[in-house]
Coordinates of C-alpha atoms and ligand atoms in Angstrom, one line a residue:
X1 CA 0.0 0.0 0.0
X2 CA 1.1 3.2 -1.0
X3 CA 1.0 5.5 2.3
X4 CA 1.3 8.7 0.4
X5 CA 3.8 10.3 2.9
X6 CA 7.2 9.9 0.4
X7 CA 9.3 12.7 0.3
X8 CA 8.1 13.9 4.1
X9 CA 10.0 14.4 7.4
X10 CA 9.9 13.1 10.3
X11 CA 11.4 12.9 13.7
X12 CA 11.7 9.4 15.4
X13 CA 12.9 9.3 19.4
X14 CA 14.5 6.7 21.0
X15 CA 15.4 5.7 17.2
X16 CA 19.1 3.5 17.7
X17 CA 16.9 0.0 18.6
X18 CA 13.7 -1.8 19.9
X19 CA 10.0 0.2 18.8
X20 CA 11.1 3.4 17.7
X21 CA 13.8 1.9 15.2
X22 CA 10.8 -0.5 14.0
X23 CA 9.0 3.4 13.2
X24 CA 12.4 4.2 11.7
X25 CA 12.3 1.9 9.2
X26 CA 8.6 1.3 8.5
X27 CA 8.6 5.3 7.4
X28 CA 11.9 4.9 6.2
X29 CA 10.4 2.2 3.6
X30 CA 7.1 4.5 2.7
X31 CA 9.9 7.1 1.5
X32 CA 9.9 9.4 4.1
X33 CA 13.4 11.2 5.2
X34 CA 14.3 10.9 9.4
X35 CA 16.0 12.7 12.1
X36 CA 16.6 9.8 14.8
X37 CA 17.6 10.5 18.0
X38 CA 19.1 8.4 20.6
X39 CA 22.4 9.1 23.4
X40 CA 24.4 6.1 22.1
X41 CA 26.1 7.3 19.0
X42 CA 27.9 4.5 17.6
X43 CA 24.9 2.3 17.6
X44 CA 22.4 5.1 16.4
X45 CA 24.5 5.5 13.1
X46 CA 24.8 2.4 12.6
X47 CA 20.9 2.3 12.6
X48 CA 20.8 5.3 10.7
X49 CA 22.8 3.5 7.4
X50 CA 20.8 0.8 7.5
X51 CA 17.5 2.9 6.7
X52 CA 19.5 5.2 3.9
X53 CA 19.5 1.7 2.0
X54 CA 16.3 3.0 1.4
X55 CA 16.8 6.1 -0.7
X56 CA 15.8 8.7 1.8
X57 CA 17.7 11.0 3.6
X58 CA 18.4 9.8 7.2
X59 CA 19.9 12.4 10.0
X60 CA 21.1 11.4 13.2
X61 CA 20.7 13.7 16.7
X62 CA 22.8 12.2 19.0
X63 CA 21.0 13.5 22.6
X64 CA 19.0 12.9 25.4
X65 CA 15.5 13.5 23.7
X66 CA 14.2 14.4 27.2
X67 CA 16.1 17.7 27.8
X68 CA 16.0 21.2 26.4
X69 CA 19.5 21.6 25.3
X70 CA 18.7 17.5 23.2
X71 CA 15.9 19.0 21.9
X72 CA 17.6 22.4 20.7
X73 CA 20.0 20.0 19.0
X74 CA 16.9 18.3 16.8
X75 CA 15.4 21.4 15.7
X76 CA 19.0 23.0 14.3
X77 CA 20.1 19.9 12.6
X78 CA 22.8 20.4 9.7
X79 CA 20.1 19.7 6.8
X80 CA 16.8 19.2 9.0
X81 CA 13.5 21.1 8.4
X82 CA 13.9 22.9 11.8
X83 CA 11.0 22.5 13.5
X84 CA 8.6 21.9 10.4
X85 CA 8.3 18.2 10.7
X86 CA 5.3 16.6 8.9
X87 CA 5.5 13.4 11.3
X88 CA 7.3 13.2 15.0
X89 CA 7.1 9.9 17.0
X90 CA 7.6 10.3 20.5
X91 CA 9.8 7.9 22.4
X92 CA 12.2 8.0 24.8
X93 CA 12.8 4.9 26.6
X94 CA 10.6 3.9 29.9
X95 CA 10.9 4.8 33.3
X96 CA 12.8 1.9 35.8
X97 CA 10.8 -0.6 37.3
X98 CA 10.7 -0.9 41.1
X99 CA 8.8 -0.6 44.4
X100 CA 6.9 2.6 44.3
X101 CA 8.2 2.7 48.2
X102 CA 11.7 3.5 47.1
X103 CA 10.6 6.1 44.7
X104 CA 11.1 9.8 45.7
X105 CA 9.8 13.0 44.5
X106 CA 12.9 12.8 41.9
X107 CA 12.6 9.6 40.3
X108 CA 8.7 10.9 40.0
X109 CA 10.1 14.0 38.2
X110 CA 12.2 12.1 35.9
X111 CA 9.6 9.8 34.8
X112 CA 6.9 12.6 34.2
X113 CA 9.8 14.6 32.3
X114 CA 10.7 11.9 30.0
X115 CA 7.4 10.3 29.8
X116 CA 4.9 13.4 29.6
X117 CA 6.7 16.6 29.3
X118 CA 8.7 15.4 26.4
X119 CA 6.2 14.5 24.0
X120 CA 4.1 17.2 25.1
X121 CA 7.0 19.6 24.7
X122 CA 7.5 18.1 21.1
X123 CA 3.7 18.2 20.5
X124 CA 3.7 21.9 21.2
X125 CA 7.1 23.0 18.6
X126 CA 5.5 21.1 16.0
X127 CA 2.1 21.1 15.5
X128 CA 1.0 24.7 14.3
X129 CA 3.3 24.3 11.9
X130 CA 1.9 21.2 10.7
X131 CA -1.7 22.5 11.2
X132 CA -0.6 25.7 9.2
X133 CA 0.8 23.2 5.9
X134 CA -2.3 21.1 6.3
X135 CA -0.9 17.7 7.3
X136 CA 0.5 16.3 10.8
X137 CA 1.4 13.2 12.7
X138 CA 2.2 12.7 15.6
X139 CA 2.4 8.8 17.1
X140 CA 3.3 8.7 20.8
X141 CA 4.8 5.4 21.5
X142 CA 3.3 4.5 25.3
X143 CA 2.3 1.4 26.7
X144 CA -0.1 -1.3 27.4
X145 CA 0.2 -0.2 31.1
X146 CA -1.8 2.6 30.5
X147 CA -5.2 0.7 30.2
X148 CA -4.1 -2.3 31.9
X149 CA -1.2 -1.3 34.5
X150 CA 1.4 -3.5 36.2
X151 CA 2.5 -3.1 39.5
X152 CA 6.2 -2.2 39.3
X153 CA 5.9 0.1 36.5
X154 CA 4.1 2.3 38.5
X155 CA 6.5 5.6 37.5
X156 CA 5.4 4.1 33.4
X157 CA 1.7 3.8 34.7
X158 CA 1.3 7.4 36.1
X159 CA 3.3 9.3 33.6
X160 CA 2.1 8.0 30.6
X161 CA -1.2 8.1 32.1
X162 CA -0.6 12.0 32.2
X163 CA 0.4 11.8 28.3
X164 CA -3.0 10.0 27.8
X165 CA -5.2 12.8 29.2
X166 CA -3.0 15.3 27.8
X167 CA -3.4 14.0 24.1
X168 CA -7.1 13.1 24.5
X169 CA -7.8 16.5 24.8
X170 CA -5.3 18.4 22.4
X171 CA -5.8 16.4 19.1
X172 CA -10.0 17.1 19.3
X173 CA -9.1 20.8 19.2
X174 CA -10.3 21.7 16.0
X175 CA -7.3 24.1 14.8
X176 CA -5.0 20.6 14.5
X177 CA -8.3 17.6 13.4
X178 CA -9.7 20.2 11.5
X179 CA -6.4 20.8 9.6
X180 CA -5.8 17.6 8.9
X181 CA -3.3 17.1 12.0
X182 CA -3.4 14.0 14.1
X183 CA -2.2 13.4 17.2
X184 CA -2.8 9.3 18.8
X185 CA -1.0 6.6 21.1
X186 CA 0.5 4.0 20.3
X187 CA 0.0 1.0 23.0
X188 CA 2.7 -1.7 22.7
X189 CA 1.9 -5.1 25.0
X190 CA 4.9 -7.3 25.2
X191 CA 7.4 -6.7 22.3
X192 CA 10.9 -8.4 21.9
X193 CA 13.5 -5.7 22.7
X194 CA 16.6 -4.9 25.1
X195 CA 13.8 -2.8 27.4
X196 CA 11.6 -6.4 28.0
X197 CA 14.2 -8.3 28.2
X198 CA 15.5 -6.0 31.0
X199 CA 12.2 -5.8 32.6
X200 CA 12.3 -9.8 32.5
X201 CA 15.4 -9.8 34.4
X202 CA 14.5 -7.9 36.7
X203 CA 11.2 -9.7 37.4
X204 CA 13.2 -12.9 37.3
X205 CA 16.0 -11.8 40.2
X206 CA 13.0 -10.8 42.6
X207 CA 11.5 -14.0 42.1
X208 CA 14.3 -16.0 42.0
X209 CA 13.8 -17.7 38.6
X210 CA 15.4 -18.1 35.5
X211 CA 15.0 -14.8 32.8
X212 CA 13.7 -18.4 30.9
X213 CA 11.0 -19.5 33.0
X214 CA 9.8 -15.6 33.6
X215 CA 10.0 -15.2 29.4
X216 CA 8.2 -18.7 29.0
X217 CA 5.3 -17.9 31.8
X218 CA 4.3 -14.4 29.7
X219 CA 4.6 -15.8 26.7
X220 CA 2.5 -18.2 27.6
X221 CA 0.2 -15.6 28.6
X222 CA -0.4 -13.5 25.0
X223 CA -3.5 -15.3 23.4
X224 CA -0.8 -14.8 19.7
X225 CA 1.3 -16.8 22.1
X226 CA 4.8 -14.9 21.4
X227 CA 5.9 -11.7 21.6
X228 CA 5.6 -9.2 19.2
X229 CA 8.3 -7.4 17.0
X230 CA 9.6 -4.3 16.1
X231 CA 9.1 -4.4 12.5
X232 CA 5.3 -5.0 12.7
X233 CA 5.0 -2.4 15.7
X234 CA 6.4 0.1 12.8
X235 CA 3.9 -1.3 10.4
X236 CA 1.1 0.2 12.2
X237 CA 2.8 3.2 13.5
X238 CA 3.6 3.9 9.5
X239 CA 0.2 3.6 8.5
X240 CA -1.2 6.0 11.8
X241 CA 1.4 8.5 9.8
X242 CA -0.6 7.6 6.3
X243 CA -2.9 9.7 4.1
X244 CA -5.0 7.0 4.8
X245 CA -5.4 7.7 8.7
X246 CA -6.4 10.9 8.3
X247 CA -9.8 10.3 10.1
X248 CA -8.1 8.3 13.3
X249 CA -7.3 11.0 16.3
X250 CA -7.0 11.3 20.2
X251 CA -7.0 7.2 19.8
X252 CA -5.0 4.7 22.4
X253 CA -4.2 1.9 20.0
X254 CA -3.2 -1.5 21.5
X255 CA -0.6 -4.1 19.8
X256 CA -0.8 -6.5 21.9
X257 CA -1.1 -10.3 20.5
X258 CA -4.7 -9.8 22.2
X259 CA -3.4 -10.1 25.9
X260 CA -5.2 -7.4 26.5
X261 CA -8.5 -8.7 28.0
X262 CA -11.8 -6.3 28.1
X263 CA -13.9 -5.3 25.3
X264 CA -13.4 -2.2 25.2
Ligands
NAP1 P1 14.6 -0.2 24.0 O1 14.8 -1.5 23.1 O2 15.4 -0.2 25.3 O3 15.1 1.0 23.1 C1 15.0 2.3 23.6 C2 15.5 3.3 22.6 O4 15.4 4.6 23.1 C3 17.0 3.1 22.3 O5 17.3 3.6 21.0 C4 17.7 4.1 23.3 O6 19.0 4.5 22.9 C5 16.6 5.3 23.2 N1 16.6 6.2 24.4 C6 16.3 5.8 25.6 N2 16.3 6.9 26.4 C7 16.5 8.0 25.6 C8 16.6 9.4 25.8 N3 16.5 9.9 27.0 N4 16.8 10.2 24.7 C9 17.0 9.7 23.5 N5 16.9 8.4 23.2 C10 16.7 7.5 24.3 O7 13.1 0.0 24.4 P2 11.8 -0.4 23.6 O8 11.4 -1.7 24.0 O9 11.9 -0.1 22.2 O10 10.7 0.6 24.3 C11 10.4 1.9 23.7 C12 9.3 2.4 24.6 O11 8.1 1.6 24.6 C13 9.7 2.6 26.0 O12 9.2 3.8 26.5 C14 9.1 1.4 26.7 O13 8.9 1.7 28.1 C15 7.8 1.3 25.9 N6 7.2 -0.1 26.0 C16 7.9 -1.1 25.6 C17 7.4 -2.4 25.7 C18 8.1 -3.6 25.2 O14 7.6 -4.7 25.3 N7 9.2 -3.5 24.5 C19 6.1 -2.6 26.3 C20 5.4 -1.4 26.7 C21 6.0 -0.2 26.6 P3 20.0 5.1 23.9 O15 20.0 4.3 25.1 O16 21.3 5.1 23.2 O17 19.6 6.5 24.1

């Protein structure tokens, strides 16, 4: 399917591996040109050639999305369009897991900076501009955990909960629907990256099982019975970015193998 976005920019977060690399490359392959951003350098370029296989022009912002001085860095780019992106796709990597006992008013900060100021800070450099050109993205990459949470992602739970209500609001304002500028969340269950295999780990040491047994028991648990991937995560996050989608806004979107269990 033709998505009718070649020849558009758009800025992917947390780009280098795992979901947002799946976005990468799915938009990457509909033609459109990228500005990733991730800390690590040497693995972000190496990301970054891998999509140019594709024709488009790729740049790479080599910063820590969730601060001004990262984000100053994206919108003067050798080469970039500034701040008039026609897509953005906010990630940033999640907040630790942990006991919400041990979690002080600055881990609480951290979390609600890189989890709901950041997109929201994006949101707001971006989409008058898109509203004023007629065509806008935006695809916030959040989580599962925000219609069904889990217990020691609580910092996830109640940041991105934030983000929810935030963006449920915003994109029904008529200046950005009614210009053709979207703005919707993108709910990922369990995918197989570095971040859930961390997560495992973690869950694994408290319990005192193998990262095995701990995978096996979730899987297990996913009605598509495995775990999804990042390519197919990108899939849909590339068609939310379509012409096509046009008509979808202020939606939470689960990808979730169907684990997932109420009907609405
Ligand atoms: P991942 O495999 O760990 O990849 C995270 C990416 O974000 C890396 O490219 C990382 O590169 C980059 N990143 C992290 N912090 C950043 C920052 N402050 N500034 C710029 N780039 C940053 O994680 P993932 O599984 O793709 O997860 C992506 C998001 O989806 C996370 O918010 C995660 O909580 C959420 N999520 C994932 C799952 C899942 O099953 N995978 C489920 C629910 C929700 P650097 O470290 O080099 O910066």
């Amino acid at each position: 399917m033709d998505l009718g976005i070649k020849g558009k920019w758009a800025l992917v977060g947390g780009a280098s591996k795992g979901l947002g690399w799946g976005c990468a490359s799915a938009l990457a392959q509909a033609g459109v040109n990228l500005v990733m951003v991730s800390r690590g350098a040497a693995a972000l370029e190496a990301s970054a050639d891998g999509l140019r296989q594709h024709g488009v022009t790729v740049l790479t912002v080599a910063q820590d999305i969730t601060t001004p001085a990262g984000r100053e860095a994206i919108w003067s780019v050798a080469g970039g369009p500034g701040k008039n992106f026609d897509i953005v796709v906010t990630n940033a990597g999640g907040p630790p897991p942990g006991d919400f006992r041990d979690w002080d008013r600055d881990a609480w900060i951290k979390a609600v900076d890189a989890n709901m100021l950041t997109p929201i800070e994006l949101i707001r450099a971006t989409v008058d501009g898109m509203a004023a050109r007629g065509f806008g993205r935006v695809v916030n990459i959040t989580s599962s955990a925000v219609k069904s949470p889990i217990d020691i992602l609580g910092l996830s739970n109640g940041a991105r909960s934030g983000l929810t209500g935030f963006v449920a609001g915003t994109s029904r304002s008529s200046q950005l629907a009614g210009r053709n500028v979207t703005i919707n969340n993108l709910l990922p269950g369990a995918f197989d990256t570095d971040r859930l295999r961390s997560n495992q780990k973690t869950i694994a040491t408290k319990a005192g099982k193998s990262v095995e047994e701990v995978s096996e028991a979730r899987r297990k648990t996913i009605p598509a019975q495995r775990f999804g991937t990042s390519q197919e995560f990108g899939e849909t996050c590339a068609f939310l970015c379509s012409q096509q989608a046009s008509y979808i806004t202020g939606q939470n979107i689960l990808i979730d193998g169907g684990a997932y269990p109420g009907a609405f």
